[in-house]
């Protein structure tokens, strides 16, 4: 999976350090969590080192007229310092002063505000101004900045801002970078079915499946299942794009995790799509099962795949992934739920494929099943 | 504001991440942190001078007192 979380942290860290993201490329191997620790620590240190000056500017608004405070903010402090001072101001003063500042300046300031520190201001910020600033940030492509505010927005502003974002791929990008998953749950609950479907369509058309699945894994189970059920109900083109993305970006661990929670079979639904018969796709499934030790989750899904697709999996494994058959054979027990499905699939294999598969097995039940099918039906072929 | 050095005292968790980097990467990051601190100090010094100049003269003494202890 592309490591967008790391990239997002590098963008945020570069902003704190007042440098280009390229200057930090040497850190792109670090996990997002470590970069976040760096960013938060440096932000705090930059604030602490100059705290008396920041608090001095914050208190300035209490002894000079509001109009003058606003002029000083816009002409003297600029967005970087204004953003760092905002969190130290009394919230009512900060909100009053924002009323005298332009949308563009406030949008610039948002890039430098620590939303957690400024939460009391954000809580009381007028919704109409918040929407105006949302639109400016959106036009500038500042989805990472917007996501930081989603974490702390009060519900009424969160919903109004969500409604103001008309492009579902923008919602997806912002949602991916949001850290507070409870806020994502609220947004998904707020969206009507048309918008939810549009989000799934955007995931397919904009190739944002990795972001969608990563986001789904972070939200509450109810919201996750609702979105997953919706995705599985989409047309063939969308499911095809999900299968291709799963193969390309190894999304199988995420899909199998979600599949395990769902009453209907995600993998069964995907397996009915033509793309699932592609040898490359099946190789990606097999490789992911082995590399990520997904045997239990995969085998929970095999009965729902249907005999034809399961036979195709066995065929590809017999030709190109023999260790998969050896391990499956070793794990298969007499009372396993997928044994009947495997036996049915074996019946569909050609004699030659059965022999290759049997040769790849250990001396377990799958090998016995392959041998038995060979003796009872030696001439079957696909 | 005193023109002391631009080193930033980091908390132990942040310092541990910095210390865990290879030497060349650590030095590069530390240079960027010092540069950011220097940049912020310069911005604040300039802003302070200009802000004091913008307030009406009867208020300047009070405004200057706000910034006593600024580093």
Coordinates of C-alpha atoms in Angstrom, one line a residue:
Chain A
X1 CA 0.0 0.0 0.0
X2 CA 1.3 3.5 -0.8
X3 CA 2.4 5.1 2.4
X4 CA 0.3 8.2 2.2
X5 CA 0.2 8.6 6.0
X6 CA 3.9 9.1 6.0
X7 CA 3.8 11.5 3.1
X8 CA 1.1 13.5 4.9
X9 CA 3.3 13.7 8.1
X10 CA 6.2 14.9 6.0
X11 CA 4.1 17.7 4.5
X12 CA 3.0 18.7 8.0
X13 CA 6.5 18.5 9.4
X14 CA 7.9 20.6 6.5
X15 CA 5.3 23.2 7.3
X16 CA 6.4 23.4 10.9
X17 CA 10.0 23.6 9.9
X18 CA 9.3 26.2 7.2
X19 CA 10.9 24.2 4.5
X20 CA 10.1 22.2 1.4
X21 CA 8.9 18.6 1.8
X22 CA 11.8 17.6 -0.4
X23 CA 14.2 18.6 2.3
X24 CA 12.7 15.8 4.5
X25 CA 12.6 13.0 1.9
X26 CA 15.4 11.2 3.7
X27 CA 12.9 10.6 6.5
X28 CA 10.3 8.9 4.3
X29 CA 11.2 5.5 5.6
X30 CA 10.0 6.4 9.1
X31 CA 6.6 5.3 10.2
X32 CA 3.9 8.0 10.3
X33 CA 3.6 7.7 14.1
X34 CA 7.3 8.5 14.6
X35 CA 7.1 11.5 12.2
X36 CA 4.0 12.6 14.2
X37 CA 6.0 12.4 17.4
X38 CA 8.7 14.6 15.8
X39 CA 6.2 17.1 14.5
X40 CA 4.4 17.5 17.8
X41 CA 7.6 17.7 19.7
X42 CA 9.1 20.3 17.5
X43 CA 5.9 22.3 17.4
X44 CA 5.8 22.4 21.2
X45 CA 9.5 23.3 21.4
X46 CA 9.1 26.1 18.9
X47 CA 6.2 27.4 21.0
X48 CA 7.8 27.0 24.4
X49 CA 11.1 28.7 23.3
X50 CA 9.2 31.9 22.5
X51 CA 6.2 31.5 24.8
X52 CA 6.5 34.9 26.5
X53 CA 6.4 36.7 23.1
X54 CA 3.5 34.6 21.9
X55 CA 1.5 35.2 25.0
X56 CA 2.4 38.9 24.9
X57 CA 0.9 39.1 21.4
X58 CA -2.1 37.1 22.5
X59 CA -2.7 39.6 25.4
X60 CA -2.2 42.6 23.1
X61 CA -5.8 42.1 21.9
X62 CA -7.0 42.9 25.4
X63 CA -5.4 46.4 25.5
X64 CA -5.7 47.8 22.0
X65 CA -8.9 48.2 19.9
X66 CA -10.0 45.1 18.0
X67 CA -9.5 46.8 14.6
X68 CA -5.9 47.5 15.5
X69 CA -5.3 43.9 16.7
X70 CA -6.6 42.7 13.3
X71 CA -4.4 45.1 11.5
X72 CA -1.3 44.0 13.4
X73 CA -2.3 40.3 12.8
X74 CA -2.7 40.8 9.0
X75 CA 0.1 43.3 8.3
X76 CA 2.7 42.6 11.0
X77 CA 2.4 39.0 12.3
X78 CA 1.4 37.3 9.1
X79 CA -0.3 33.9 8.9
X80 CA 2.5 31.9 10.5
X81 CA 2.8 33.9 13.7
X82 CA -0.9 34.6 13.8
X83 CA -1.6 30.9 13.6
X84 CA 0.8 30.1 16.5
X85 CA -0.6 33.0 18.6
X86 CA -4.3 32.2 18.0
X87 CA -4.3 29.3 20.4
X88 CA -3.1 31.5 23.2
X89 CA -5.8 34.2 22.8
X90 CA -9.1 34.3 24.7
X91 CA -11.5 32.4 22.4
X92 CA -14.0 35.2 22.2
X93 CA -11.4 37.8 21.3
X94 CA -9.9 35.5 18.7
X95 CA -13.3 34.9 17.1
X96 CA -14.2 38.7 17.2
X97 CA -10.8 39.4 15.6
X98 CA -11.4 36.8 12.9
X99 CA -14.5 38.7 11.9
X100 CA -12.3 41.5 10.8
X101 CA -9.8 39.4 8.8
X102 CA -10.2 38.2 5.2
X103 CA -11.1 34.6 4.3
X104 CA -7.8 34.3 2.4
X105 CA -5.8 35.4 5.5
X106 CA -7.7 33.1 7.8
X107 CA -7.2 30.2 5.3
X108 CA -3.4 30.9 5.3
X109 CA -3.5 31.0 9.1
X110 CA -5.1 27.6 9.2
X111 CA -2.0 26.1 7.8
X112 CA -0.1 27.1 10.9
X113 CA -2.7 26.7 13.7
X114 CA -2.5 23.8 16.0
X115 CA -6.2 22.8 16.0
X116 CA -5.9 21.0 19.3
X117 CA -4.5 24.2 21.0
X118 CA -7.2 26.3 19.2
X119 CA -10.1 24.0 20.0
X120 CA -12.0 26.5 22.1
X121 CA -11.8 29.0 19.2
X122 CA -12.9 26.4 16.7
X123 CA -15.8 25.4 18.9
X124 CA -17.3 28.8 18.9
X125 CA -16.3 29.8 15.3
X126 CA -19.3 31.0 13.2
X127 CA -20.3 28.2 10.8
X128 CA -20.7 30.5 7.8
X129 CA -17.1 31.7 8.1
X130 CA -15.9 28.2 8.6
X131 CA -17.6 27.2 5.4
X132 CA -16.1 30.1 3.5
X133 CA -12.6 29.2 4.7
X134 CA -13.3 25.5 3.9
X135 CA -14.0 26.5 0.3
X136 CA -10.8 28.5 0.1
X137 CA -8.7 25.6 1.5
X138 CA -10.4 23.2 -0.8
X139 CA -9.7 25.4 -3.9
X140 CA -6.0 25.3 -2.8
X141 CA -6.0 21.5 -2.4
X142 CA -5.2 21.8 1.3
X143 CA -6.8 18.5 2.2
X144 CA -4.2 17.6 4.8
X145 CA -4.8 20.9 6.6
X146 CA -8.5 20.4 6.5
X147 CA -8.2 16.9 8.0
X148 CA -6.5 18.3 11.0
X149 CA -9.5 20.6 11.7
X150 CA -12.0 17.7 11.2
X151 CA -10.4 16.1 14.3
X152 CA -11.7 18.9 16.5
X153 CA -14.7 20.5 14.7
X154 CA -18.0 20.6 16.6
X155 CA -20.7 18.5 15.0
X156 CA -22.7 21.3 13.4
X157 CA -19.7 22.7 11.7
X158 CA -18.4 19.3 10.7
X159 CA -21.7 18.5 9.0
X160 CA -22.0 21.9 7.3
X161 CA -18.4 21.6 6.0
X162 CA -19.1 18.1 4.7
X163 CA -22.1 19.3 2.8
X164 CA -20.0 22.2 1.4
X165 CA -17.5 19.7 -0.1
X166 CA -19.2 18.7 -3.3
X167 CA -16.5 16.4 -4.7
X168 CA -16.5 12.9 -3.1
X169 CA -12.9 12.3 -3.9
X170 CA -12.0 15.4 -1.8
X171 CA -14.0 13.9 1.1
X172 CA -12.1 10.6 0.7
X173 CA -8.7 12.4 0.7
X174 CA -9.6 14.5 3.8
X175 CA -11.1 11.4 5.5
X176 CA -8.0 9.4 5.0
X177 CA -5.8 12.0 6.8
X178 CA -8.3 12.5 9.7
X179 CA -6.8 11.1 13.0
X180 CA -10.0 11.1 15.1
X181 CA -12.0 8.1 13.8
X182 CA -15.0 9.0 15.9
X183 CA -15.4 12.1 13.7
X184 CA -15.3 9.9 10.6
X185 CA -18.1 7.8 12.0
X186 CA -20.2 10.9 12.5
X187 CA -19.5 12.0 8.9
X188 CA -20.4 8.7 7.5
X189 CA -23.6 8.6 9.6
X190 CA -24.4 12.1 8.3
X191 CA -24.0 11.2 4.6
X192 CA -27.1 10.1 2.7
X193 CA -27.1 6.9 0.6
X194 CA -26.5 8.9 -2.7
X195 CA -23.3 10.5 -1.3
X196 CA -22.1 7.2 0.2
X197 CA -22.5 5.5 -3.3
X198 CA -20.8 8.5 -4.9
X199 CA -17.9 7.9 -2.5
X200 CA -17.6 4.3 -3.6
X201 CA -17.7 5.4 -7.2
X202 CA -15.0 8.0 -6.5
X203 CA -12.8 5.4 -4.9
X204 CA -13.1 3.4 -8.2
X205 CA -12.7 6.3 -10.6
X206 CA -9.9 8.0 -8.8
X207 CA -8.1 4.8 -7.8
X208 CA -8.4 5.6 -4.1
X209 CA -9.2 2.1 -2.9
X210 CA -6.1 1.9 -0.7
X211 CA -7.2 5.1 1.1
X212 CA -10.8 3.9 1.4
X213 CA -9.8 0.5 2.9
X214 CA -7.3 2.1 5.2
X215 CA -10.0 4.5 6.4
X216 CA -12.6 1.7 6.7
X217 CA -10.3 -0.2 9.0
X218 CA -10.0 2.8 11.4
X219 CA -13.7 3.6 11.8
X220 CA -16.4 2.0 13.9
X221 CA -17.7 -1.4 12.9
X222 CA -21.2 -0.2 12.1
X223 CA -20.0 2.4 9.7
X224 CA -17.4 0.0 8.2
X225 CA -20.0 -2.7 7.5
X226 CA -22.5 -0.2 6.1
X227 CA -19.9 1.1 3.6
X228 CA -18.6 -2.4 2.8
X229 CA -22.1 -3.7 2.1
X230 CA -22.7 -0.7 -0.1
X231 CA -19.4 -1.3 -2.0
X232 CA -20.3 -4.9 -2.6
X233 CA -23.6 -3.9 -4.1
X234 CA -22.0 -1.8 -6.8
X235 CA -21.8 -2.7 -10.5
X236 CA -19.2 -4.9 -12.2
X237 CA -16.9 -2.0 -13.2
X238 CA -16.5 -0.8 -9.6
X239 CA -16.0 -4.3 -8.3
X240 CA -13.5 -5.0 -11.1
X241 CA -11.6 -1.9 -10.1
X242 CA -11.5 -3.0 -6.4
X243 CA -10.1 -6.5 -7.5
X244 CA -7.4 -4.9 -9.6
X245 CA -6.5 -2.5 -6.9
X246 CA -6.4 -5.3 -4.3
X247 CA -4.0 -7.2 -6.5
X248 CA -1.8 -4.2 -7.3
X249 CA -1.6 -2.8 -3.8
X250 CA -2.0 -6.0 -1.7
X251 CA -5.3 -4.9 -0.2
X252 CA -6.2 -8.6 0.6
X253 CA -5.4 -8.4 4.3
X254 CA -7.8 -5.4 4.6
X255 CA -10.4 -7.1 2.5
X256 CA -10.2 -10.3 4.4
X257 CA -10.4 -8.5 7.7
X258 CA -13.5 -6.7 6.6
X259 CA -14.9 -9.9 5.1
X260 CA -14.5 -11.7 8.4
X261 CA -16.9 -9.2 10.0
X262 CA -19.6 -9.2 7.4
X263 CA -22.6 -11.5 7.3
X264 CA -22.4 -11.8 3.5
X265 CA -19.3 -12.9 1.8
X266 CA -17.1 -10.1 0.4
X267 CA -14.7 -12.6 -1.2
X268 CA -17.7 -14.6 -2.6
X269 CA -19.0 -11.4 -4.2
X270 CA -15.7 -10.5 -5.7
X271 CA -15.0 -14.1 -6.8
X272 CA -18.0 -14.0 -9.1
X273 CA -16.4 -11.1 -11.1
X274 CA -14.4 -12.1 -14.2
X275 CA -11.3 -10.3 -13.0
X276 CA -11.0 -12.8 -10.1
X277 CA -10.3 -15.6 -12.6
X278 CA -7.2 -13.7 -13.8
X279 CA -4.0 -15.6 -12.9
X280 CA -2.3 -12.5 -11.7
X281 CA -5.1 -11.7 -9.3
X282 CA -5.1 -15.2 -7.9
X283 CA -1.3 -15.1 -7.5
X284 CA -1.7 -11.9 -5.5
X285 CA -4.3 -13.5 -3.2
X286 CA -2.1 -16.6 -2.7
X287 CA 1.0 -14.6 -2.0
X288 CA -0.8 -12.4 0.4
X289 CA -2.3 -15.4 2.3
X290 CA 1.1 -16.9 2.7
X291 CA 3.0 -13.7 3.4
X292 CA 0.5 -12.3 5.9
X293 CA -0.6 -15.6 7.4
X294 CA -4.2 -15.1 6.4
X295 CA -5.0 -18.8 6.2
X296 CA -7.9 -18.7 8.6
X297 CA -9.5 -15.7 7.1
X298 CA -9.0 -16.9 3.6
X299 CA -10.4 -20.3 4.3
X300 CA -13.5 -18.8 6.0
X301 CA -14.3 -17.3 2.6
X302 CA -13.5 -20.3 0.3
X303 CA -16.9 -22.0 0.5
X304 CA -18.6 -18.8 -0.7
X305 CA -16.2 -18.5 -3.7
X306 CA -18.0 -21.2 -5.6
X307 CA -16.4 -24.4 -7.0
X308 CA -15.4 -22.9 -10.3
X309 CA -13.4 -20.0 -8.8
X310 CA -11.9 -22.2 -6.1
X311 CA -10.9 -24.7 -8.8
X312 CA -9.2 -21.8 -10.6
X313 CA -7.3 -20.9 -7.4
X314 CA -6.1 -24.6 -7.1
X315 CA -5.1 -24.6 -10.8
X316 CA -3.0 -21.4 -10.5
X317 CA -1.4 -22.8 -7.3
X318 CA -0.7 -26.1 -9.0
X319 CA 1.0 -24.3 -11.9
X320 CA 2.8 -21.4 -10.1
X321 CA 2.4 -21.5 -6.3
X322 CA 3.0 -25.0 -5.2
X323 CA 4.0 -24.1 -1.6
X324 CA 0.4 -22.8 -1.1
X325 CA -1.0 -26.3 -1.9
X326 CA 1.6 -28.0 0.4
X327 CA 0.6 -25.7 3.3
X328 CA -3.2 -26.0 2.6
X329 CA -2.8 -29.8 2.5
X330 CA -0.9 -29.7 5.8
X331 CA -3.6 -27.6 7.5
X332 CA -6.7 -29.3 6.1
X333 CA -8.6 -31.4 8.7
X334 CA -11.5 -33.8 8.3
X335 CA -14.1 -31.6 10.0
X336 CA -13.0 -28.3 8.4
X337 CA -15.8 -26.2 7.0
X338 CA -14.1 -25.7 3.6
X339 CA -13.3 -29.4 3.0
X340 CA -16.5 -30.0 1.0
X341 CA -16.0 -26.9 -1.1
X342 CA -12.4 -28.0 -1.8
X343 CA -13.6 -31.5 -2.8
X344 CA -16.1 -30.0 -5.2
X345 CA -13.5 -27.7 -6.7
X346 CA -11.0 -30.6 -7.1
X347 CA -13.7 -32.5 -9.2
X348 CA -13.5 -29.6 -11.7
X349 CA -9.7 -29.8 -12.2
X350 CA -8.3 -31.6 -15.3
X351 CA -6.4 -34.9 -14.7
X352 CA -3.1 -33.2 -15.4
X353 CA -3.7 -30.3 -13.0
X354 CA -4.9 -32.8 -10.3
X355 CA -1.6 -34.7 -10.7
X356 CA 0.5 -31.5 -10.5
X357 CA -1.5 -30.4 -7.4
X358 CA -1.2 -33.8 -5.8
X359 CA 2.6 -33.7 -6.4
X360 CA 2.8 -30.3 -4.6
X361 CA 0.9 -31.6 -1.6
X362 CA 2.2 -33.2 1.5
X363 CA 0.4 -36.4 2.5
X364 CA -2.7 -34.8 3.9
X365 CA -6.4 -34.7 3.2
X366 CA -6.1 -32.5 0.1
X367 CA -3.7 -35.0 -1.4
X368 CA -6.2 -37.7 -0.6
X369 CA -9.0 -35.7 -2.1
X370 CA -7.0 -35.1 -5.3
X371 CA -6.1 -38.8 -5.6
X372 CA -9.7 -39.9 -5.0
X373 CA -11.0 -37.6 -7.6
X374 CA -8.4 -38.9 -10.0
X375 CA -9.3 -42.5 -9.5
X376 CA -13.1 -41.9 -9.8
X377 CA -13.0 -39.4 -12.6
X378 CA -9.6 -39.8 -14.4
X379 CA -10.7 -38.1 -17.6
X380 CA -12.4 -34.9 -16.3
X381 CA -11.1 -31.7 -17.7
X382 CA -11.9 -28.1 -17.6
Chain B
X1 CA 14.6 39.3 23.0
X2 CA 18.0 37.8 23.7
X3 CA 19.9 36.5 20.7
X4 CA 20.8 33.2 22.4
X5 CA 21.5 30.1 20.4
X6 CA 18.8 28.6 18.2
X7 CA 18.8 25.2 19.7
X8 CA 15.4 23.8 20.7
X9 CA 15.1 21.8 23.9
X10 CA 13.0 18.8 22.8
X11 CA 11.0 16.5 25.0
X12 CA 12.4 13.0 25.7
X13 CA 10.1 11.2 23.2
X14 CA 11.0 13.6 20.3
X15 CA 14.7 13.6 21.2
X16 CA 14.6 9.7 21.1
X17 CA 13.3 9.8 17.6
X18 CA 16.0 12.3 16.6
X19 CA 18.7 10.3 18.3
X20 CA 17.5 7.1 16.5
X21 CA 18.3 8.6 13.1
X22 CA 21.6 7.8 11.3
X23 CA 24.2 10.6 12.0
X24 CA 23.9 12.4 8.7
X25 CA 20.1 12.4 8.8
X26 CA 20.2 13.5 12.4
X27 CA 22.5 16.4 11.6
X28 CA 20.4 17.5 8.7
X29 CA 17.2 17.5 10.7
X30 CA 18.9 19.3 13.6
X31 CA 20.1 22.0 11.2
X32 CA 16.5 22.4 9.9
X33 CA 15.2 22.7 13.4
X34 CA 17.7 25.3 14.3
X35 CA 16.9 27.2 11.1
X36 CA 13.2 27.1 11.9
X37 CA 13.9 28.4 15.4
X38 CA 16.1 31.2 14.0
X39 CA 13.4 32.1 11.4
X40 CA 10.7 32.2 14.0
X41 CA 12.9 34.4 16.3
X42 CA 13.6 36.8 13.5
X43 CA 9.9 37.0 12.6
X44 CA 8.9 37.7 16.2
X45 CA 11.6 40.3 16.7
X46 CA 10.5 42.2 13.6
X47 CA 6.8 41.8 14.4
X48 CA 7.3 43.1 17.9
X49 CA 9.1 46.2 16.8
X50 CA 6.5 46.9 14.1
X51 CA 3.5 46.1 16.4
X52 CA 4.8 48.5 19.1
X53 CA 5.2 51.1 16.5
X54 CA 1.7 50.7 15.3
X55 CA -0.1 51.2 18.7
X56 CA -0.9 54.8 19.8
X57 CA 1.9 56.3 21.9
X58 CA -0.1 56.4 25.1
X59 CA -0.4 52.7 25.0
X60 CA 3.2 51.8 24.0
X61 CA 4.5 51.5 27.6
X62 CA 1.7 49.1 28.5
X63 CA 2.3 47.1 25.3
X64 CA 6.0 46.9 25.9
X65 CA 5.3 45.5 29.4
X66 CA 3.4 42.7 27.8
X67 CA 6.6 41.4 26.3
X68 CA 8.9 41.7 29.3
X69 CA 10.7 38.4 29.7
X70 CA 10.5 37.6 26.0
X71 CA 13.5 35.5 25.0

